[in-house]
Short mmCIF file of C-alpha atoms in Angstrom, two decimals:
data_model
loop_
_atom_site.label_atom_id
_atom_site.label_comp_id
_atom_site.label_asym_id
_atom_site.label_seq_id
_atom_site.Cartn_x
_atom_site.Cartn_y
_atom_site.Cartn_z
CA MET A 1 -10.44 14.29 124.31
CA ASN A 2 -12.46 14.90 127.48
CA HIS A 3 -12.53 11.15 128.20
CA TYR A 4 -8.86 11.42 129.21
CA PRO A 5 -7.66 13.12 132.38
CA GLU A 6 -6.32 16.69 132.05
CA ALA A 7 -2.63 15.66 132.29
CA ILE A 8 -2.95 13.29 129.33
CA VAL A 9 -4.84 15.84 127.24
CA LYS A 10 -2.11 18.40 127.94
CA LEU A 11 0.71 16.06 126.94
CA ILE A 12 -1.17 14.98 123.80
CA HIS A 13 -1.49 18.65 122.91
CA SER A 14 2.21 19.35 123.54
CA LEU A 15 3.31 16.32 121.53
CA SER A 16 1.05 17.15 118.61
CA THR A 17 2.85 20.49 118.14
CA LEU A 18 5.92 18.48 117.04
CA PRO A 19 6.45 18.11 113.29
CA GLY A 20 4.87 15.02 111.75
CA ILE A 21 3.06 14.12 114.98
CA GLY A 22 -0.72 14.25 114.58
CA LYS A 23 -3.42 13.83 117.24
CA LYS A 24 -3.51 10.03 116.82
CA THR A 25 0.25 9.56 117.14
CA ALA A 26 0.42 12.01 120.04
CA GLU A 27 -2.28 9.97 121.82
CA ARG A 28 -0.33 6.76 121.26
CA LEU A 29 2.92 8.33 122.47
CA ALA A 30 1.29 9.84 125.58
CA LEU A 31 -0.23 6.47 126.52
CA HIS A 32 3.15 4.82 125.95
CA ILE A 33 4.88 7.34 128.20
CA LEU A 34 2.17 6.82 130.80
CA HIS A 35 2.85 3.10 130.90
CA ALA A 36 6.64 3.37 130.60
CA PRO A 37 8.77 3.04 133.75
CA ASP A 38 9.01 6.27 135.77
CA HIS A 39 12.72 6.64 135.16
CA GLU A 40 12.26 6.53 131.37
CA ALA A 41 9.69 9.31 131.37
CA ALA A 42 11.81 11.34 133.79
CA SER A 43 14.88 10.95 131.62
CA LEU A 44 12.96 12.00 128.49
CA ALA A 45 11.81 15.16 130.27
CA ALA A 46 15.31 15.81 131.64
CA ASP A 47 16.87 15.33 128.19
CA ILE A 48 14.54 17.96 126.71
CA ILE A 49 15.51 20.47 129.41
CA GLU A 50 19.22 19.63 129.11
CA LEU A 51 19.10 20.03 125.33
CA LYS A 52 17.78 23.58 125.54
CA LYS A 53 20.30 24.46 128.26
CA SER A 54 23.53 23.05 126.89
CA VAL A 55 23.38 23.23 123.11
CA ARG A 56 24.65 26.35 121.34
CA LEU A 57 26.24 27.28 118.03
CA CYS A 58 29.95 26.91 117.23
CA ALA A 59 31.54 30.36 117.10
CA SER A 60 33.34 29.47 113.89
CA CYS A 61 31.13 27.24 111.74
CA PHE A 62 27.73 27.58 113.53
CA ALA A 63 27.32 23.83 113.97
CA LEU A 64 25.42 22.65 117.05
CA THR A 65 27.79 22.13 119.94
CA ASP A 66 28.04 22.16 123.72
CA ARG A 67 31.39 23.93 123.64
CA GLU A 68 32.76 27.30 122.41
CA THR A 69 34.02 25.76 119.16
CA CYS A 70 32.61 22.49 117.92
CA GLN A 71 34.28 19.06 117.85
CA ILE A 72 35.02 19.35 114.14
CA CYS A 73 36.50 22.88 114.18
CA SER A 74 38.69 22.00 117.17
CA ASN A 75 39.86 18.67 115.69
CA PRO A 76 43.49 19.07 114.51
CA GLY A 77 43.00 16.11 112.18
CA ARG A 78 40.48 17.98 109.97
CA ASP A 79 41.66 19.82 106.86
CA LYS A 80 41.21 23.54 107.57
CA GLY A 81 41.80 24.34 103.88
CA VAL A 82 38.43 23.02 102.74
CA ILE A 83 35.09 24.44 103.87
CA CYS A 84 31.82 22.70 103.03
CA VAL A 85 28.85 25.10 103.00
CA VAL A 86 25.53 23.57 104.06
CA GLU A 87 22.11 24.95 104.85
CA ASN A 88 21.58 23.41 108.26
CA PRO A 89 22.91 21.01 110.92
CA ALA A 90 20.93 18.01 109.61
CA ASP A 91 22.60 18.37 106.18
CA MET A 92 25.99 18.50 107.89
CA ALA A 93 25.11 15.37 109.89
CA ALA A 94 24.23 13.57 106.64
CA ILE A 95 27.62 14.43 105.13
CA GLU A 96 29.43 13.39 108.31
CA LYS A 97 27.59 10.06 108.29
CA SER A 98 28.94 9.39 104.78
CA GLY A 99 32.51 9.79 106.06
CA ALA A 100 33.43 11.31 102.68
CA PHE A 101 34.58 14.70 103.97
CA SER A 102 37.40 15.60 106.32
CA GLY A 103 37.42 19.41 106.13
CA LEU A 104 35.43 22.02 108.05
CA TYR A 105 31.83 23.15 107.62
CA HIS A 106 29.94 26.40 107.43
CA ILE A 107 26.28 26.24 108.37
CA LEU A 108 24.30 29.02 106.69
CA GLY A 109 21.15 28.50 108.73
CA GLY A 110 18.93 28.48 105.64
CA ALA A 111 18.96 29.38 101.95
CA LEU A 112 18.12 32.49 99.95
CA SER A 113 14.40 32.64 99.25
CA PRO A 114 13.05 36.02 98.12
CA ILE A 115 9.51 34.63 98.14
CA ASP A 116 9.82 33.94 101.90
CA GLY A 117 11.64 37.24 102.46
CA ILE A 118 14.99 35.56 103.16
CA GLY A 119 17.78 37.68 101.71
CA PRO A 120 21.59 37.57 101.99
CA GLY A 121 21.46 39.36 105.35
CA ASP A 122 19.25 36.68 106.88
CA ILE A 123 21.62 33.73 106.52
CA ARG A 124 25.28 33.55 107.61
CA LEU A 125 26.85 34.75 104.35
CA ALA A 126 28.84 37.65 105.83
CA GLU A 127 30.43 35.18 108.26
CA LEU A 128 31.23 32.84 105.36
CA PHE A 129 32.88 35.56 103.29
CA ARG A 130 34.89 36.60 106.35
CA ARG A 131 36.15 33.02 106.68
CA THR A 132 37.14 32.85 103.00
CA ARG A 133 39.36 35.91 103.53
CA GLY A 134 41.62 33.82 105.77
CA ASN A 135 44.86 32.64 104.13
CA ASP A 136 44.49 28.92 104.47
CA VAL A 137 41.19 28.26 102.65
CA ARG A 138 41.88 26.48 99.35
CA GLU A 139 38.46 25.15 98.45
CA LEU A 140 34.83 25.98 99.15
CA ILE A 141 32.39 23.12 98.51
CA LEU A 142 28.85 24.42 98.03
CA ALA A 143 26.61 21.69 99.42
CA THR A 144 23.38 23.64 99.64
CA ARG A 145 20.34 21.64 98.57
CA THR A 146 19.52 20.92 94.95
CA ASN A 147 16.20 22.78 94.99
CA VAL A 148 15.54 26.30 93.71
CA GLU A 149 16.61 28.01 96.95
CA GLY A 150 19.74 25.91 97.36
CA GLU A 151 20.82 26.45 93.76
CA ALA A 152 20.18 30.20 94.05
CA THR A 153 22.24 30.35 97.25
CA ALA A 154 25.13 28.49 95.60
CA ALA A 155 24.95 30.80 92.56
CA TYR A 156 24.90 33.86 94.82
CA ILE A 157 27.99 32.73 96.75
CA ARG A 158 29.75 31.92 93.47
CA SER A 159 28.91 35.41 92.11
CA LYS A 160 30.27 37.13 95.21
CA LEU A 161 33.61 35.33 95.04
CA THR A 162 34.67 35.98 91.46
CA LEU A 163 37.90 37.70 92.49
CA THR A 164 39.06 35.02 94.92
CA LYS A 165 41.76 32.43 94.20
CA ILE A 166 39.80 29.86 96.22
CA LYS A 167 38.54 26.91 94.19
CA ILE A 168 34.74 26.83 94.37
CA THR A 169 32.94 23.55 93.75
CA ARG A 170 29.37 22.26 93.90
CA ILE A 171 28.45 18.76 95.09
CA ALA A 172 27.47 16.47 92.21
CA SER A 173 23.86 15.75 91.27
CA GLY A 174 22.73 12.59 89.52
CA ILE A 175 21.20 9.16 89.98
CA PRO A 176 21.28 8.03 93.63
CA MET A 177 23.51 4.99 94.19
CA GLY A 178 21.55 1.77 93.97
CA GLY A 179 18.70 3.82 92.52
CA ASP A 180 16.41 2.17 90.00
CA LEU A 181 16.43 4.36 86.88
CA GLN A 182 12.70 4.01 86.33
CA TYR A 183 11.96 5.85 89.59
CA VAL A 184 14.32 8.76 88.97
CA ASP A 185 12.55 12.07 88.35
CA PRO A 186 13.08 13.79 84.95
CA LEU A 187 15.07 16.70 86.40
CA THR A 188 17.56 14.39 88.13
CA MET A 189 17.82 12.29 84.97
CA GLN A 190 18.49 15.43 82.92
CA LYS A 191 21.24 16.45 85.36
CA ALA A 192 22.73 12.96 85.32
CA MET A 193 22.94 12.99 81.52
CA GLU A 194 24.30 16.51 81.39
CA LYS A 195 27.04 15.74 83.94
CA ARG A 196 28.01 12.36 82.44
CA TYR A 197 31.73 11.65 82.46
CA GLY A 198 34.13 9.43 80.51
CA ILE A 199 35.19 6.14 82.11
CA MET B 1 25.70 10.34 115.87
CA ASN B 2 28.97 11.73 117.21
CA HIS B 3 28.64 14.78 114.98
CA TYR B 4 25.94 16.06 117.33
CA PRO B 5 26.62 17.32 120.84
CA GLU B 6 25.99 14.90 123.72
CA ALA B 7 22.68 16.52 124.78
CA ILE B 8 21.18 16.06 121.31
CA VAL B 9 22.39 12.46 121.05
CA LYS B 10 20.80 11.70 124.42
CA LEU B 11 17.45 13.21 123.48
CA ILE B 12 17.49 11.41 120.11
CA HIS B 13 18.07 8.18 122.00
CA SER B 14 15.27 8.86 124.49
CA LEU B 15 12.82 9.81 121.74
CA SER B 16 13.66 6.77 119.64
CA THR B 17 12.54 4.46 122.48
CA LEU B 18 8.97 5.69 121.82
CA PRO B 19 6.78 3.46 119.64
CA GLY B 20 6.89 4.25 115.94
CA ILE B 21 9.72 6.75 116.35
CA GLY B 22 12.88 5.65 114.53
CA LYS B 23 16.34 7.25 114.58
CA LYS B 24 15.50 9.59 111.68
CA THR B 25 12.26 10.86 113.18
CA ALA B 26 13.87 11.19 116.61
CA GLU B 27 16.63 13.31 115.03
CA ARG B 28 14.06 15.55 113.34
CA LEU B 29 12.04 15.92 116.55
CA ALA B 30 15.14 16.70 118.64
CA LEU B 31 16.26 19.40 116.19
CA HIS B 32 12.73 20.81 116.20
CA ILE B 33 12.68 20.96 120.00
CA LEU B 34 16.11 22.60 119.92
CA HIS B 35 14.83 25.39 117.71
CA ALA B 36 11.44 25.73 119.40
CA PRO B 37 10.89 28.54 121.91
CA ASP B 38 12.19 27.74 125.41
CA HIS B 39 8.73 27.78 126.96
CA GLU B 40 7.44 25.17 124.50
CA ALA B 41 10.23 22.73 125.31
CA ALA B 42 9.84 23.41 129.03
CA SER B 43 6.11 22.77 128.87
CA LEU B 44 6.62 19.51 126.97
CA ALA B 45 9.03 18.32 129.66
CA ALA B 46 6.70 19.49 132.44
CA ASP B 47 3.71 17.76 130.83
CA ILE B 48 5.62 14.45 130.79
CA ILE B 49 6.47 14.75 134.49
CA GLU B 50 2.92 15.85 135.39
CA LEU B 51 1.44 12.92 133.46
CA LYS B 52 3.40 10.36 135.44
CA LYS B 53 2.56 12.11 138.72
CA SER B 54 -1.14 12.74 138.41
CA VAL B 55 -2.63 9.97 136.30
CA ARG B 56 -3.85 6.79 138.00
CA LEU B 57 -6.47 4.13 137.44
CA CYS B 58 -10.14 4.47 138.38
CA ALA B 59 -10.84 2.24 141.39
CA SER B 60 -14.00 0.93 139.73
CA CYS B 61 -13.44 0.60 135.97
CA PHE B 62 -9.63 1.02 135.72
CA ALA B 63 -9.88 3.88 133.24
CA LEU B 64 -7.15 6.51 133.36
CA THR B 65 -8.10 9.32 135.72
CA ASP B 66 -6.67 11.96 138.02
CA ARG B 67 -9.29 11.26 140.69
CA GLU B 68 -10.31 8.31 142.89
CA THR B 69 -13.12 7.31 140.52
CA CYS B 70 -13.11 8.48 136.92
CA GLN B 71 -15.35 11.10 135.30
CA ILE B 72 -17.51 8.44 133.69
CA CYS B 73 -18.03 6.26 136.79
CA SER B 74 -18.87 9.34 138.88
CA ASN B 75 -21.22 10.82 136.26
CA PRO B 76 -24.84 10.32 137.50
CA GLY B 77 -26.04 10.66 133.89
CA ARG B 78 -24.37 7.40 132.78
CA ASP B 79 -26.36 4.17 132.77
CA LYS B 80 -24.87 2.00 135.54
CA GLY B 81 -26.77 -1.03 134.23
CA VAL B 82 -24.58 -1.49 131.14
CA ILE B 83 -20.86 -2.28 131.27
CA CYS B 84 -18.73 -2.21 128.16
CA VAL B 85 -15.63 -4.40 128.47
CA VAL B 86 -12.58 -3.16 126.55
CA GLU B 87 -8.93 -4.16 126.44
CA ASN B 88 -7.35 -0.79 127.11
CA PRO B 89 -7.90 2.97 127.59
CA ALA B 90 -7.36 3.80 123.89
CA ASP B 91 -10.21 1.44 122.91
CA MET B 92 -12.42 3.13 125.49
CA ALA B 93 -11.45 6.54 124.09
CA ALA B 94 -12.45 5.38 120.59
CA ILE B 95 -15.89 4.32 121.82
CA GLU B 96 -16.34 7.57 123.76
CA LYS B 97 -15.44 9.56 120.64
CA SER B 98 -18.27 7.79 118.76
CA GLY B 99 -20.78 9.02 121.34
CA ALA B 100 -22.71 5.77 120.85
CA PHE B 101 -22.44 4.51 124.43
CA SER B 102 -23.73 5.98 127.66
CA GLY B 103 -23.01 3.20 130.16
CA LEU B 104 -19.90 2.40 132.18
CA TYR B 105 -16.67 0.71 131.11
CA HIS B 106 -14.42 -2.04 132.39
CA ILE B 107 -10.82 -1.90 131.20
CA LEU B 108 -9.21 -5.34 131.26
CA GLY B 109 -5.69 -4.10 130.67
CA GLY B 110 -5.05 -6.61 127.88
CA ALA B 111 -6.46 -9.80 126.38
CA LEU B 112 -5.92 -13.50 127.00
CA SER B 113 -2.91 -14.73 125.06
CA PRO B 114 -1.49 -18.10 126.14
CA ILE B 115 1.33 -17.70 123.61
CA ASP B 116 2.52 -14.56 125.43
CA GLY B 117 1.86 -16.13 128.82
CA ILE B 118 -1.14 -13.92 129.56
CA GLY B 119 -3.75 -15.94 131.43
CA PRO B 120 -7.02 -15.02 133.20
CA GLY B 121 -5.07 -13.95 136.30
CA ASP B 122 -3.06 -11.38 134.36
CA ILE B 123 -5.93 -9.18 133.20
CA ARG B 124 -8.72 -7.67 135.31
CA LEU B 125 -11.22 -10.51 134.96
CA ALA B 126 -11.73 -11.15 138.69
CA GLU B 127 -12.60 -7.47 139.09
CA LEU B 128 -15.05 -7.73 136.18
CA PHE B 129 -16.80 -10.79 137.61
CA ARG B 130 -17.04 -9.03 140.98
CA ARG B 131 -18.76 -6.09 139.26
CA THR B 132 -21.24 -8.38 137.49
CA ARG B 133 -22.33 -9.76 140.86
CA GLY B 134 -23.81 -6.37 141.73
CA ASN B 135 -27.60 -6.15 141.41
CA ASP B 136 -27.91 -3.37 138.91
CA VAL B 137 -25.95 -4.73 135.93
CA ARG B 138 -28.33 -5.67 133.11
CA GLU B 139 -25.96 -5.97 130.16
CA LEU B 140 -22.31 -6.69 129.51
CA ILE B 141 -21.06 -5.55 126.08
CA LEU B 142 -17.87 -7.39 125.12
CA ALA B 143 -15.89 -4.89 123.06
CA THR B 144 -12.54 -6.67 123.09
CA ARG B 145 -10.74 -6.53 119.75
CA THR B 146 -11.72 -8.67 116.78
CA ASN B 147 -8.38 -10.51 116.61
CA VAL B 148 -7.61 -13.97 118.01
CA GLU B 149 -6.81 -12.73 121.53
CA GLY B 150 -9.83 -10.43 121.71
CA GLU B 151 -12.20 -13.13 120.48
CA ALA B 152 -10.72 -15.65 122.95
CA THR B 153 -11.13 -13.18 125.79
CA ALA B 154 -14.76 -12.54 124.85
CA ALA B 155 -15.40 -16.31 124.62
CA TYR B 156 -13.77 -16.86 128.00
CA ILE B 157 -15.89 -14.20 129.70
CA ARG B 158 -19.02 -15.62 128.05
CA SER B 159 -18.13 -19.15 129.28
CA LYS B 160 -17.62 -17.96 132.85
CA LEU B 161 -20.99 -16.24 133.00
CA THR B 162 -23.33 -19.03 131.87
CA LEU B 163 -25.37 -18.96 135.09
CA THR B 164 -25.92 -15.22 135.18
CA LYS B 165 -29.12 -13.44 134.19
CA ILE B 166 -27.10 -10.59 132.69
CA LYS B 167 -27.48 -10.14 128.94
CA ILE B 168 -24.10 -10.62 127.29
CA THR B 169 -23.47 -9.06 123.87
CA ARG B 170 -20.56 -8.65 121.50
CA ILE B 171 -19.95 -5.52 119.36
CA ALA B 172 -20.81 -6.13 115.70
CA SER B 173 -18.17 -6.89 113.06
CA GLY B 174 -18.55 -6.10 109.37
CA ILE B 175 -17.77 -3.64 106.61
CA PRO B 176 -16.52 -0.31 107.99
CA MET B 177 -18.88 2.60 107.23
CA GLY B 178 -17.92 4.35 104.00
CA GLY B 179 -15.59 1.45 103.33
CA ASP B 180 -15.00 0.47 99.71
CA LEU B 181 -15.90 -3.22 99.40
CA GLN B 182 -12.92 -3.99 97.17
CA TYR B 183 -10.49 -3.15 100.00
CA VAL B 184 -12.23 -5.22 102.66
CA ASP B 185 -10.21 -8.26 103.76
CA PRO B 186 -11.76 -11.73 103.22
CA LEU B 187 -12.28 -12.42 106.94
CA THR B 188 -14.20 -9.20 107.46
CA MET B 189 -16.23 -9.89 104.32
CA GLN B 190 -17.02 -13.40 105.59
CA LYS B 191 -18.18 -11.94 108.92
CA ALA B 192 -20.25 -9.29 107.15
CA MET B 193 -22.05 -11.94 105.07
CA GLU B 194 -22.56 -14.26 108.01
CA LYS B 195 -24.04 -11.48 110.18
CA ARG B 196 -26.25 -10.01 107.43
CA TYR B 197 -29.65 -8.87 108.62
CA GLY B 198 -33.06 -8.27 107.10
CA ILE B 199 -34.03 -4.71 106.25
#
């Protein structure tokens, strides 16, 4: 890299610490930024600083927000009787994009994973159970991922709420919409057959 | 995107203006930066600002540098009699990485492309011809790309220097080293056959 000036080498290094950005891509991005108009580069740098300064977690659901409680929790139009439990903000964003849910969320900040040393105390389970003790929660949708950790987390939550009157549901697994059956993995296919329903 | 706070949406937008970074990747990068230590994000932002401030073009070869003349032009160990003409700094970096060249460079800043309105006045050809008028240049290696524009640029330079005593060469085309012949495109294969040499 010593054929580039110091400032470029430094930016390439910084960029290549980002996930999915290797040396080659970092080099391409750095050269793009170098040739981009000054105001674009300045605004990229400013946006990074602003992000770290203004974004925090919602006091209620732990979604990313720039306020005390997030847009969703403070929206009177959302159904406060249904809480959708997800592992992280990106999962919540995916559900919001679908437009299929109008209740509130609870972001755990991860999933149980004994192998990685992540136990019940390391994700926001206590906060979730505290929320379920409120009077108005009717349903808890467990939308943790469909891998081992996500399933274990859903099972754990289910096991801790045996005495509650709250309805506890799990998001459906099966063939993705528009999915070609020949590319579906055996486990998903198994689940899709097992959960088949009458039409 | 309105399920993310303003600051995240802005950074996602800024990041997605970079080449090869779509909305999805930008979202992943922004969330990574959000969760990264403060000093990492700050240094990324600072590196972007520093890049735009300190990097300029070498007065002689137009390579990227933070000095008046670049490291290569001011290195007494480099052969000033050989100039390698490339389209841009990344091409120069690729040649430097190979370690196969010890002369100087000339960065054109593009290639001739009538279809995009790029004529001889739009790239640094006048500067190149001025450099060839110096007494000490013995060889000009045309290392523009092997696509239509690069070949046209090399042909143009060749045609403008018919009266010179300088040796003008073109980098070789052919099968990439370690390349599996079955994956080589027909044009490259044609070139490789045409330029075959006795051993």
